[in-house]
XYZ file of C-alpha atoms in Angstrom:
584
model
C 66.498 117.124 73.114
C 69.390 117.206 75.438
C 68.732 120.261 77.921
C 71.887 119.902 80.155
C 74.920 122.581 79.359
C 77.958 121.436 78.866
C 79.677 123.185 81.533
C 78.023 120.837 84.186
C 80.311 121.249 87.038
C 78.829 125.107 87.024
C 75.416 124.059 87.755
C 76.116 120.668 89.697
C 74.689 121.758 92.252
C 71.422 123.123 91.471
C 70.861 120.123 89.086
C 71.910 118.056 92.128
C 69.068 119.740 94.286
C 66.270 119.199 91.745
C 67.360 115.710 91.181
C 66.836 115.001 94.769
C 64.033 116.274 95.364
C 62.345 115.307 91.803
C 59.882 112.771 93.438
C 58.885 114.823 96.154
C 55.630 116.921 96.903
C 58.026 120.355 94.956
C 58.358 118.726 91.891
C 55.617 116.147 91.454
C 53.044 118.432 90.406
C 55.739 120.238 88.206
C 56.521 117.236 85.715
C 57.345 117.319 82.334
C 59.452 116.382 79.542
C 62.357 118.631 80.100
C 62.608 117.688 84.051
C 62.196 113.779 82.422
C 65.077 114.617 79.988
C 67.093 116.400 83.079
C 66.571 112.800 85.428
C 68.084 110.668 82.333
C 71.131 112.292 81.701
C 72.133 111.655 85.562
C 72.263 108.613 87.246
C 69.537 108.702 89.880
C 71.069 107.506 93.472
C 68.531 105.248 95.795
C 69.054 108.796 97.872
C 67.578 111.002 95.840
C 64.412 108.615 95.033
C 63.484 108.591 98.923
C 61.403 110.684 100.838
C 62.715 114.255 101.549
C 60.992 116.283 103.860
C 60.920 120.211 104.468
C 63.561 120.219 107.168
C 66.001 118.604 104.442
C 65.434 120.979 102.361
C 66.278 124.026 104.636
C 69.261 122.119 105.413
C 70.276 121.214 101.726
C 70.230 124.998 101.193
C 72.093 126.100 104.085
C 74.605 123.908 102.693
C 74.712 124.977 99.153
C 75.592 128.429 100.410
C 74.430 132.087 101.132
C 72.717 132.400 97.804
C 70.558 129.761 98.368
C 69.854 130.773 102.009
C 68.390 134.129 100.780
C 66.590 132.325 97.714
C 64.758 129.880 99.876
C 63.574 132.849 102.618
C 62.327 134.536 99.516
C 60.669 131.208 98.185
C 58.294 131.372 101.505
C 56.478 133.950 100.265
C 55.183 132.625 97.023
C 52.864 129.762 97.889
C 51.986 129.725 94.105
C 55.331 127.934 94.175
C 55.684 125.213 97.055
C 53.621 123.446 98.880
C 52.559 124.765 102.387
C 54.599 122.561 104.773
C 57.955 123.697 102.709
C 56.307 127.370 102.671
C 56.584 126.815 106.416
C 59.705 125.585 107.001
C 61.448 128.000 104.114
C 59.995 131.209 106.377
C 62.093 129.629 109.446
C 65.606 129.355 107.655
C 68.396 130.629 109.133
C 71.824 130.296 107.992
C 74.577 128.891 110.339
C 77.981 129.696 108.534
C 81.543 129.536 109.633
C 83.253 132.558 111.138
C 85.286 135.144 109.222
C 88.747 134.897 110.645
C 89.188 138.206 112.620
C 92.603 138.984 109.960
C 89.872 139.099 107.239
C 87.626 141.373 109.318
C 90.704 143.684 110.367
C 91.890 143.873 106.735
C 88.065 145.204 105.747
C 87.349 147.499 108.097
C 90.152 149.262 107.816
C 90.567 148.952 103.794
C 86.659 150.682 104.237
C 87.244 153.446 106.963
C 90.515 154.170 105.748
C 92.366 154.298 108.908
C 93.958 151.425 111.375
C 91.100 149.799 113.429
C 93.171 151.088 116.614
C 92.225 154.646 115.685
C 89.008 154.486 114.436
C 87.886 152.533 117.812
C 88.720 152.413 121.223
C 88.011 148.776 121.233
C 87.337 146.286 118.869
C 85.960 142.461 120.286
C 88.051 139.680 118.160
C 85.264 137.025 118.790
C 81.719 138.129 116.851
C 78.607 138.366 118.295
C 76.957 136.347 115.739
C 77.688 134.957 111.754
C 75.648 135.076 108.751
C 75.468 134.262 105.273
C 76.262 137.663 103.944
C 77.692 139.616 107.563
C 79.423 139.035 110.875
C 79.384 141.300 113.538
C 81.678 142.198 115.908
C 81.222 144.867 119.215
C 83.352 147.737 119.457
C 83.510 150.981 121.429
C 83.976 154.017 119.938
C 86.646 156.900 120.904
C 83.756 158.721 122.558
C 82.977 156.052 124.583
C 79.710 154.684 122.734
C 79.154 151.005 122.661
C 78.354 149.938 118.937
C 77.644 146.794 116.849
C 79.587 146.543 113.432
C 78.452 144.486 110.512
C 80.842 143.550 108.381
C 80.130 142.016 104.976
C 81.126 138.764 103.548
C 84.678 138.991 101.843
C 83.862 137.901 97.687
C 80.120 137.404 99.060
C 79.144 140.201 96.606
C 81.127 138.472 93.717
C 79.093 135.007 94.858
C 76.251 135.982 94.881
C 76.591 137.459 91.530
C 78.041 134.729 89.998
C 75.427 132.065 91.494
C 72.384 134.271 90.074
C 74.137 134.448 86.652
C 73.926 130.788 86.971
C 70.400 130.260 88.260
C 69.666 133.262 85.293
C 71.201 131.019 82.795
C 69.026 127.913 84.026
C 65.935 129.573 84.397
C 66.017 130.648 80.842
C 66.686 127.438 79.731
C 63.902 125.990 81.847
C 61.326 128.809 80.384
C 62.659 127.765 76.785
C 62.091 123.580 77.638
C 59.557 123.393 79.784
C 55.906 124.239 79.226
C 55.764 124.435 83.244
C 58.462 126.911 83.554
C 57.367 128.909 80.971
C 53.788 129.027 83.223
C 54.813 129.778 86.778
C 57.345 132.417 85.074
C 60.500 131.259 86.552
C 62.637 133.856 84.974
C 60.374 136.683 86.769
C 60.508 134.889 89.669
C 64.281 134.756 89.599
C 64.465 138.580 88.666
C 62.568 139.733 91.669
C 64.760 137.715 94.059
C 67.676 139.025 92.439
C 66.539 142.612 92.451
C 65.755 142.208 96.789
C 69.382 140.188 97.164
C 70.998 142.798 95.692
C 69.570 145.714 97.875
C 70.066 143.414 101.073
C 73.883 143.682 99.841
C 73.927 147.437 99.827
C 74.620 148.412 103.844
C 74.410 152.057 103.217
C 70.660 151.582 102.415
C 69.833 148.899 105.594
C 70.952 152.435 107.464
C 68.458 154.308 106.203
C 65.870 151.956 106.404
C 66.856 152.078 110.464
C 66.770 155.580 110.364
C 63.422 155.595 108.793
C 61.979 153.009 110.866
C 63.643 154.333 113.816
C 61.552 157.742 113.541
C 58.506 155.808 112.624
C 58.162 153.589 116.039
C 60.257 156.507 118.522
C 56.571 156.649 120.367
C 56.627 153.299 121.018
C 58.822 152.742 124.726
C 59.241 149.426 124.603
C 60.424 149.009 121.139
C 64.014 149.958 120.254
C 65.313 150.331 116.878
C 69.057 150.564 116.890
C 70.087 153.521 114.786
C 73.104 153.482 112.624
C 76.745 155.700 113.084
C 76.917 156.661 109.667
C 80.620 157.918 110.099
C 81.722 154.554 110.701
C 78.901 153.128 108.058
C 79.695 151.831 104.252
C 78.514 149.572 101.961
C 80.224 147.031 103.102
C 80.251 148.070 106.873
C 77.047 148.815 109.242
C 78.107 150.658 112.686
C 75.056 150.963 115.163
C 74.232 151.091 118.416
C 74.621 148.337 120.872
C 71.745 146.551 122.189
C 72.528 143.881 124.828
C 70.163 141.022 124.956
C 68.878 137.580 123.716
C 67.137 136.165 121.121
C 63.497 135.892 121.947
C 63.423 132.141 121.233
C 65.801 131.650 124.219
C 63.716 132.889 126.598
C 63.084 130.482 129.709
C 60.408 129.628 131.687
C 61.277 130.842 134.643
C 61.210 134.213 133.033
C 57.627 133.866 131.353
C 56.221 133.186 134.607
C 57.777 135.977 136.341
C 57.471 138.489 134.382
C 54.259 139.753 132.344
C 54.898 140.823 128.683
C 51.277 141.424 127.620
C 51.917 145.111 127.721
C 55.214 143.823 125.590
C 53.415 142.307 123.274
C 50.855 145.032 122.763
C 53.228 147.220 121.305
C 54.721 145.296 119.324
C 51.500 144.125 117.448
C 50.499 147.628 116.929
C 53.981 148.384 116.206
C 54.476 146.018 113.265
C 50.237 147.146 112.055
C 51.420 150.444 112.131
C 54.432 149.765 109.609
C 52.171 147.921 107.480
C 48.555 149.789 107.527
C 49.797 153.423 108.554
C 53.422 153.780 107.072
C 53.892 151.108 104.628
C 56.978 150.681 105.342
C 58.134 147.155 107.140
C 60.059 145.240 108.575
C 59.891 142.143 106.539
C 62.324 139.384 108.131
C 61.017 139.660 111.828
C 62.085 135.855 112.561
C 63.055 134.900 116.163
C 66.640 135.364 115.541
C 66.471 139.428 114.310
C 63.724 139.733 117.846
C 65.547 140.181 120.775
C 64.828 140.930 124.502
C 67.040 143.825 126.345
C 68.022 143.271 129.873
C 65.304 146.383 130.523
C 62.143 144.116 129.040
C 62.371 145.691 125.635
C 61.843 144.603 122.456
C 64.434 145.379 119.569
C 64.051 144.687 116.116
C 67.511 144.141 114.008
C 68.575 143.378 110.551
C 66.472 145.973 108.067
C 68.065 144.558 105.194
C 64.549 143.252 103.884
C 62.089 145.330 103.836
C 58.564 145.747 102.693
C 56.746 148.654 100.600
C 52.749 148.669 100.414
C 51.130 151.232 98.339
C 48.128 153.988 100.207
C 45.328 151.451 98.366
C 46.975 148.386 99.648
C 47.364 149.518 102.998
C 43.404 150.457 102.975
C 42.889 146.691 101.489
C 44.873 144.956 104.517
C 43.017 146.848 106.944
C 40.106 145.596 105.837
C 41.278 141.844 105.340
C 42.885 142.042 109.008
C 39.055 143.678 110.360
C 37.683 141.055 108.615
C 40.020 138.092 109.728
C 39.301 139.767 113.384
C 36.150 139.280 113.434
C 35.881 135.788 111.452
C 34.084 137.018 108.623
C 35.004 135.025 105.997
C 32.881 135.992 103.154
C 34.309 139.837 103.667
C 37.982 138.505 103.992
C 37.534 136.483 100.601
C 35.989 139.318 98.825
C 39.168 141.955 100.358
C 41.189 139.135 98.434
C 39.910 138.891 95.230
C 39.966 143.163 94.945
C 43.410 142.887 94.979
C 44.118 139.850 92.950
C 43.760 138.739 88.873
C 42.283 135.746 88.010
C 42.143 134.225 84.703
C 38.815 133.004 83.077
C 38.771 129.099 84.323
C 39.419 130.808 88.083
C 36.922 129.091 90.102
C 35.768 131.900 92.108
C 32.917 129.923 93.816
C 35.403 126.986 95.780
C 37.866 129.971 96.626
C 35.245 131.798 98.429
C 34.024 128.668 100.278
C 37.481 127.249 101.104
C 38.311 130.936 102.758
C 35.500 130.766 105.122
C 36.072 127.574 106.206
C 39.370 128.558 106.998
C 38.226 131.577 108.915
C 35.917 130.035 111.106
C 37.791 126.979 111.965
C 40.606 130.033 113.608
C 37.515 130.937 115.681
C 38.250 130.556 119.746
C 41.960 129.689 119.524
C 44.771 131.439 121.941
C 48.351 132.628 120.636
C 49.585 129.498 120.293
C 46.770 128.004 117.930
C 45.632 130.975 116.186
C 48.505 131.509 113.423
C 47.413 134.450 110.990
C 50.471 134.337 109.344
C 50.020 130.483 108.599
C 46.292 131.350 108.235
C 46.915 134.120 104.949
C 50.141 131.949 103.767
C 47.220 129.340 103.223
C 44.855 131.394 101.719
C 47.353 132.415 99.123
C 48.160 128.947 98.450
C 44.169 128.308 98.032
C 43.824 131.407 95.626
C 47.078 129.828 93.677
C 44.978 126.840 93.350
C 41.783 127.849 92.500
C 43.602 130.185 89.474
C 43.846 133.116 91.069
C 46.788 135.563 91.527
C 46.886 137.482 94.844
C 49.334 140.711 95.011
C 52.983 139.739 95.873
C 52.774 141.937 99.095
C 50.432 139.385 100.551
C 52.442 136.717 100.666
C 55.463 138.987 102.359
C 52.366 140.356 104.677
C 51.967 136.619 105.402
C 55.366 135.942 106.111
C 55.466 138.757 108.355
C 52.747 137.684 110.549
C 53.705 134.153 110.661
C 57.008 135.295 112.268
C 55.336 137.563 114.780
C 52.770 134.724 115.720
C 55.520 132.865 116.578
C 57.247 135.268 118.696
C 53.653 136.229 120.542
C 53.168 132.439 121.331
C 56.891 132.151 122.888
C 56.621 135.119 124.915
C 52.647 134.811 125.902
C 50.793 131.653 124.634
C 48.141 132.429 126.070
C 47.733 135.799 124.349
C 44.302 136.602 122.942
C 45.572 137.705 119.709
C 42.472 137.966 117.658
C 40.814 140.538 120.415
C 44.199 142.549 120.472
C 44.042 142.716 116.979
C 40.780 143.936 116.729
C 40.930 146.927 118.923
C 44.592 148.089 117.752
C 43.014 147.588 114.085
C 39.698 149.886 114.881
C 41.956 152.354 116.787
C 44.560 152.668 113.542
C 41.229 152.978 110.851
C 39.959 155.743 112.952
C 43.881 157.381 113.340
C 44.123 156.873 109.565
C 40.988 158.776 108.980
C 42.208 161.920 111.092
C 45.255 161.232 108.908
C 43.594 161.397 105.934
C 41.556 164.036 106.851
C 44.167 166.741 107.124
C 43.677 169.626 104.872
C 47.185 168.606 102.419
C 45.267 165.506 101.745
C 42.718 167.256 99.802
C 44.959 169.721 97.555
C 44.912 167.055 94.526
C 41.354 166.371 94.667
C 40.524 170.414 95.472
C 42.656 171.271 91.846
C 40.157 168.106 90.229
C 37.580 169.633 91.589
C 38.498 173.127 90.915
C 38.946 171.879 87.281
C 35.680 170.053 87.360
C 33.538 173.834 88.653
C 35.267 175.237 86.030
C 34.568 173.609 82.812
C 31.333 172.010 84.102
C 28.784 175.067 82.971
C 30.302 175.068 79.358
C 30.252 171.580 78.529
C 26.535 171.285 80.054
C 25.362 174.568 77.922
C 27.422 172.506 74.910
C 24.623 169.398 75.438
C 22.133 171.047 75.906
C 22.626 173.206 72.787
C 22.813 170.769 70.716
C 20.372 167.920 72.061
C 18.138 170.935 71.106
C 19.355 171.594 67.996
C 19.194 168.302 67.156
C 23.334 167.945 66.908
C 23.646 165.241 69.712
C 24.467 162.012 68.144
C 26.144 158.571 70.040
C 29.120 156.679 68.340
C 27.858 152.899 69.296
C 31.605 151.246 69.071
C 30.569 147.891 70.183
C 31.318 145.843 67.467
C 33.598 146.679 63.956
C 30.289 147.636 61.413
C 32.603 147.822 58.720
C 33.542 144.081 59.479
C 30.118 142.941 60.468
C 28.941 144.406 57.070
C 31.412 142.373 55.401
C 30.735 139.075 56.553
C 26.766 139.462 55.840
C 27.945 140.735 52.396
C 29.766 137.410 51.928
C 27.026 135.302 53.010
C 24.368 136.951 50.496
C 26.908 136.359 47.870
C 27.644 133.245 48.769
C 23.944 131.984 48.604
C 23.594 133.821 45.384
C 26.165 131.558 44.077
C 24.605 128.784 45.421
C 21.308 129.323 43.859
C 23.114 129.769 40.411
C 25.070 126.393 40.491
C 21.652 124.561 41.808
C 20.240 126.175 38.730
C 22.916 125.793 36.386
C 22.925 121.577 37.527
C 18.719 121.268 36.931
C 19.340 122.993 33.846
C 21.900 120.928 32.286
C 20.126 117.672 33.715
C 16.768 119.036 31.707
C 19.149 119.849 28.901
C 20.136 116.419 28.773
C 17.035 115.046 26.974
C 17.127 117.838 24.110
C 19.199 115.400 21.226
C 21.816 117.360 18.795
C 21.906 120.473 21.011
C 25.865 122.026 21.258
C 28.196 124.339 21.824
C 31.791 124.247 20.265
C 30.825 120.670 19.630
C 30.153 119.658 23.406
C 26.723 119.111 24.724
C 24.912 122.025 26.192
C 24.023 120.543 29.029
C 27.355 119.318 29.612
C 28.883 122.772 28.924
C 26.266 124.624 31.838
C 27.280 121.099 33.919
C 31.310 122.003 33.720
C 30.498 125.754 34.187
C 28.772 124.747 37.531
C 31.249 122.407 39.064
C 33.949 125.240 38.537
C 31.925 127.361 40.169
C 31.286 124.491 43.088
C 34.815 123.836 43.731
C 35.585 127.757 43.747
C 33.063 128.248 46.376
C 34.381 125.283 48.029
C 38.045 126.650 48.072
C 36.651 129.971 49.358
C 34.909 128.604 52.102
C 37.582 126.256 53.088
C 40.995 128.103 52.711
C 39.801 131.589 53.053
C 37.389 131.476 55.953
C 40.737 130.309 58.046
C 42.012 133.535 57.388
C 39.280 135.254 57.638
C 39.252 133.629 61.275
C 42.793 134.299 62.448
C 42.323 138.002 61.627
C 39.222 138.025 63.434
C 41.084 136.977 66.280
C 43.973 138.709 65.902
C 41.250 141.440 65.743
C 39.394 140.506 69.107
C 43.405 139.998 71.150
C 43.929 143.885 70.248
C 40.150 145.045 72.161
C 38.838 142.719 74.747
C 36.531 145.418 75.788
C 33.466 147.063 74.254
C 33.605 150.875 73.877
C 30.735 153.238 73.936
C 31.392 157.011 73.574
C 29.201 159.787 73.215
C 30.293 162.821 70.295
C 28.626 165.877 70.773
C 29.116 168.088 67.502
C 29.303 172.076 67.432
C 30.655 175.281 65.975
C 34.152 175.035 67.406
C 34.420 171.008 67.996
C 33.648 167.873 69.234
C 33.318 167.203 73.293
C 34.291 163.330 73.461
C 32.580 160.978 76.873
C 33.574 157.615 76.640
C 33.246 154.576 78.945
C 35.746 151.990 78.153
């Protein structure tokens, strides 16, 4: 079957990409009949058999557009997807797009605010400070004098992006349909998640708030700066903030890292950024070099909140834990943190993920800022877990992302950082903070109504078992196993044998029949008559056995898909009821 659209120009050019890069280490592993069908209805060039590494591919999608940009940085966090080197180099990208003209950028600011640019600022820079796929900004100074930062969205990028995720929508439902491989690593879902974080990133009025809120989160911190937004001169399509003069921490020189000493630097921000994650749960999720810079007063400031992260109360509890663990190099505690908060199917080969994880763990043992990666080091582990048929939560692999970029901006600014010890004492500091936090007497109202609940019905359900284990009233409701089903199938086996018996009687009958001469029935032999009698009842049995037992077996199983798990429940009968304990 033929599974390329007709409208081919629409998707040339993610057909083009996975044509290239069909004999490399992405698709390999990913073969089948509908990505064989896809290669022979396009002539294969001797430049998309070769060799394509990583680095091409972060290019490749930095020329394919904005769309892709954001795709592939969301790609990096599922290593249940790609391999670990294009993991790597996916977490990296960063887009380098042409400028808007500054007549575009006039034409939307003031279409936005609603007023001339002249009035609405004192000053307004032509040249921008710096161009992405999706914003540009621009410096400006307010009438009161305040220095300020504008973002200004894309012109069409909203209508782009749209239309390049109706076309990837379209694709992967095609894929899901075709292939047995798309259909398993549930490329649709996939492609619905990315489009539901694109789509907030696109929304400017919420990147404020998420300053805001991250902005009251950190204030204690002095050497980390969050710049907040002007919401007056904020839309969706504009972001006004607050100036922050510096560079990107990646362009810091030498010179500088021997002069100055930005331990006490990087000490904040690693308990800044385990703060957002264990304490608040709220992140910054796209910390890469370029959205790190360093003020001219040896600060740190974190920009671009347009991805963010979200870990539930449980979750945060779980990555303490992994992060203790990882601290301390005990692998058999981080891989058993891991597998709480994962799913693994029934072949999951629990036994090699376990021992894969604590070789990991201890071979990070002893290594300085610039070896010791625990971004790289959980990215891995997910990719491991992936392998061995296990499903790790989604937050992971962001969590992983999120460190990897950090390690890298630790072992630029200090690679000789002892991150591992840091860790460990910020991390035992925060679980001891988080149970003061916890601790606080709001925390308890939910469980104090439970328990008030609990006191209150307690005494009459106790006097209710006791009354009637002494009245002899208590009875248990086994529901283990359908009776009425089990009783059934024995029933059919008795009368199946029963049968059985007959026939075998019925055949040694008419074969001792067969010597008694001038012996019939409607003039047929009586032995032949009980022989005919028997081999109607032989093939009956036969077609019973063969044609119903089938369906007897599909709604068994149909049976078994609809309760996986034994019940057992307790009934206690009285005067006014039944009281009902179950364990499911």
């Amino acid at each position: 079957m033929n599974i390329i659209p007709e409208n081919l120009k629409k998707y040339q050019k993610f057909i083009s990409l996975v044509l290239k890069y069909r004999n490399s280490d992405i698709l390999s592993a990913a073969s089948d009949k509908a990505l064989d069908e896809l290669a022979e209805d396009q002539e294969l060039s001797e430049e998309s058999n070769r060799y394509t590494s990583p680095e091409e591919l972060v290019e490749d999608l930095k020329n394919m557009g904005p769309t892709y940009v954001k795709i592939g940085q969301t790609l990096s966090t599922r290593p249940d997807l790609l391999p670990e080197p294009y993991l790597l180099a996916l977490a990296s990208l960063q887009d380098d797009v042409e400028e808007i003209p500054y007549s575009e950028i006039q034409k939307i600011v003031e279409e936005e605010l609603g007023t001339k640019i002249s009035k609405a600022f004192l000053s307004f820079e032509t040249q921008p400070l710096a161009s992405a796929s999706i914003g540009q900004v621009h410096k400006a100074v307010l009438r009161s004098g305040k220095e300020v930062a504008v973002k200004i969205q894309r012109p069409g990028i909203r209508k782009n992006f749209i239309e390049d995720l109706d076309t990837l929508k379209e694709l992967s439902d095609l894929a899901v349909k075709h292939s047995k491989t798309a259909k398993k690593y549930g490329i649709d879902d996939v492609l619905d998640e990315m489009r539901h974080i694109l789509i907030h990133e696109l929304d400017y009025n919420r990147e404020a708030q998420n300053l805001i809120a991250l902005g009251k989160n950190l204030e204690k911190f002095e050497h980390i700066v969050i710049p907040q937004p002007v919401l007056d001169y904020s839309t969706s399509k504009i972001l006004t903030m607050d100036f922050v003069e510096g560079q990107k921490i990646t362009s810091v020189h030498g010179i500088q890292k021997t002069e100055t000493d930005f331990s006490v630097l990087i000490d904040e921000l690693v308990e800044a950024y385990l703060q957002q994650i264990i304490f608040d749960g709220f992140a910054h999720a796209d910390p890469h070099p370029g959205n790190v810079h360093l003020t001219k007063d040896r600060k740190i400031a974190l920009m671009d909140l347009g991805m963010v992260a979200k870990f539930s109360p449980n979750l945060q509890e779980q990555i303490l834990k992994l992060l203790i663990a990882i601290s301390k190099y005990n692998g058999e505690e981080v891989s058993k943190v891991l597998l709480e908060i994962s799913q693994d199917d029934r072949n999951a080969d629990i036994i090699g993920f376990k021992k894969e994880i604590n070789r990991i763990v201890l071979d990070s043992q002893n290594r300085n800022a610039a070896e010791m990666q625990t971004g790289k080091m959980l990215i891995r582990m997910n990719k491991i877990a992936a392998e061995k048929g296990i499903r790790i939560a989604v937050e992971l692999n962001i969590l992983g992302k999120i460190l990897l970029n950090l390690d890298q901006i630790v072992a630029v600014l200090a690679p000789q950082y002892d991150l591992a010890e840091s860790m460990k004492k910020i991390l035992e500091k925060m679980m001891v903070k988080k149970m003061a936090h916890e601790a606080k007497p709001e925390n308890f109202f939910a469980q104090l109504i439970e328990t008030k609940k609990l006191a209150e019905n307690l005494p009459e359900r106790l006097n209710k078992i006791t009354e009637n284990l002494a009245q002899n009233q208590f009875e248990l409701k086994i529901d283990a196993l359908d009776e009425e089903r089990f009783t059934d199938a024995f029933q059919k086996v008795a009368n199946r044998i029963s049968i059985a018996l007959i026939i075998a009687a019925l055949i040694i009958g008419s074969s001792l029949l067969m010597r008694v001469p001038n012996f019939q029935i409607f003039g047929i032999s009586i032995a032949m008559f009980f022989f005919i009698i028997a081999s109607v009842f032989g093939l009956w049995l036969a077609y019973k056995m063969v044609i119903k037992d089938e369906d007897f077996k599909r709604k068994n199983n149909h049976q078994k898909n609809k309760s996986q798990n034994k019940k057992f429940s307790a009934v206690i009968k009285n005067d006014r009821g039944f009281c009902l304990l179950s364990n499911n």
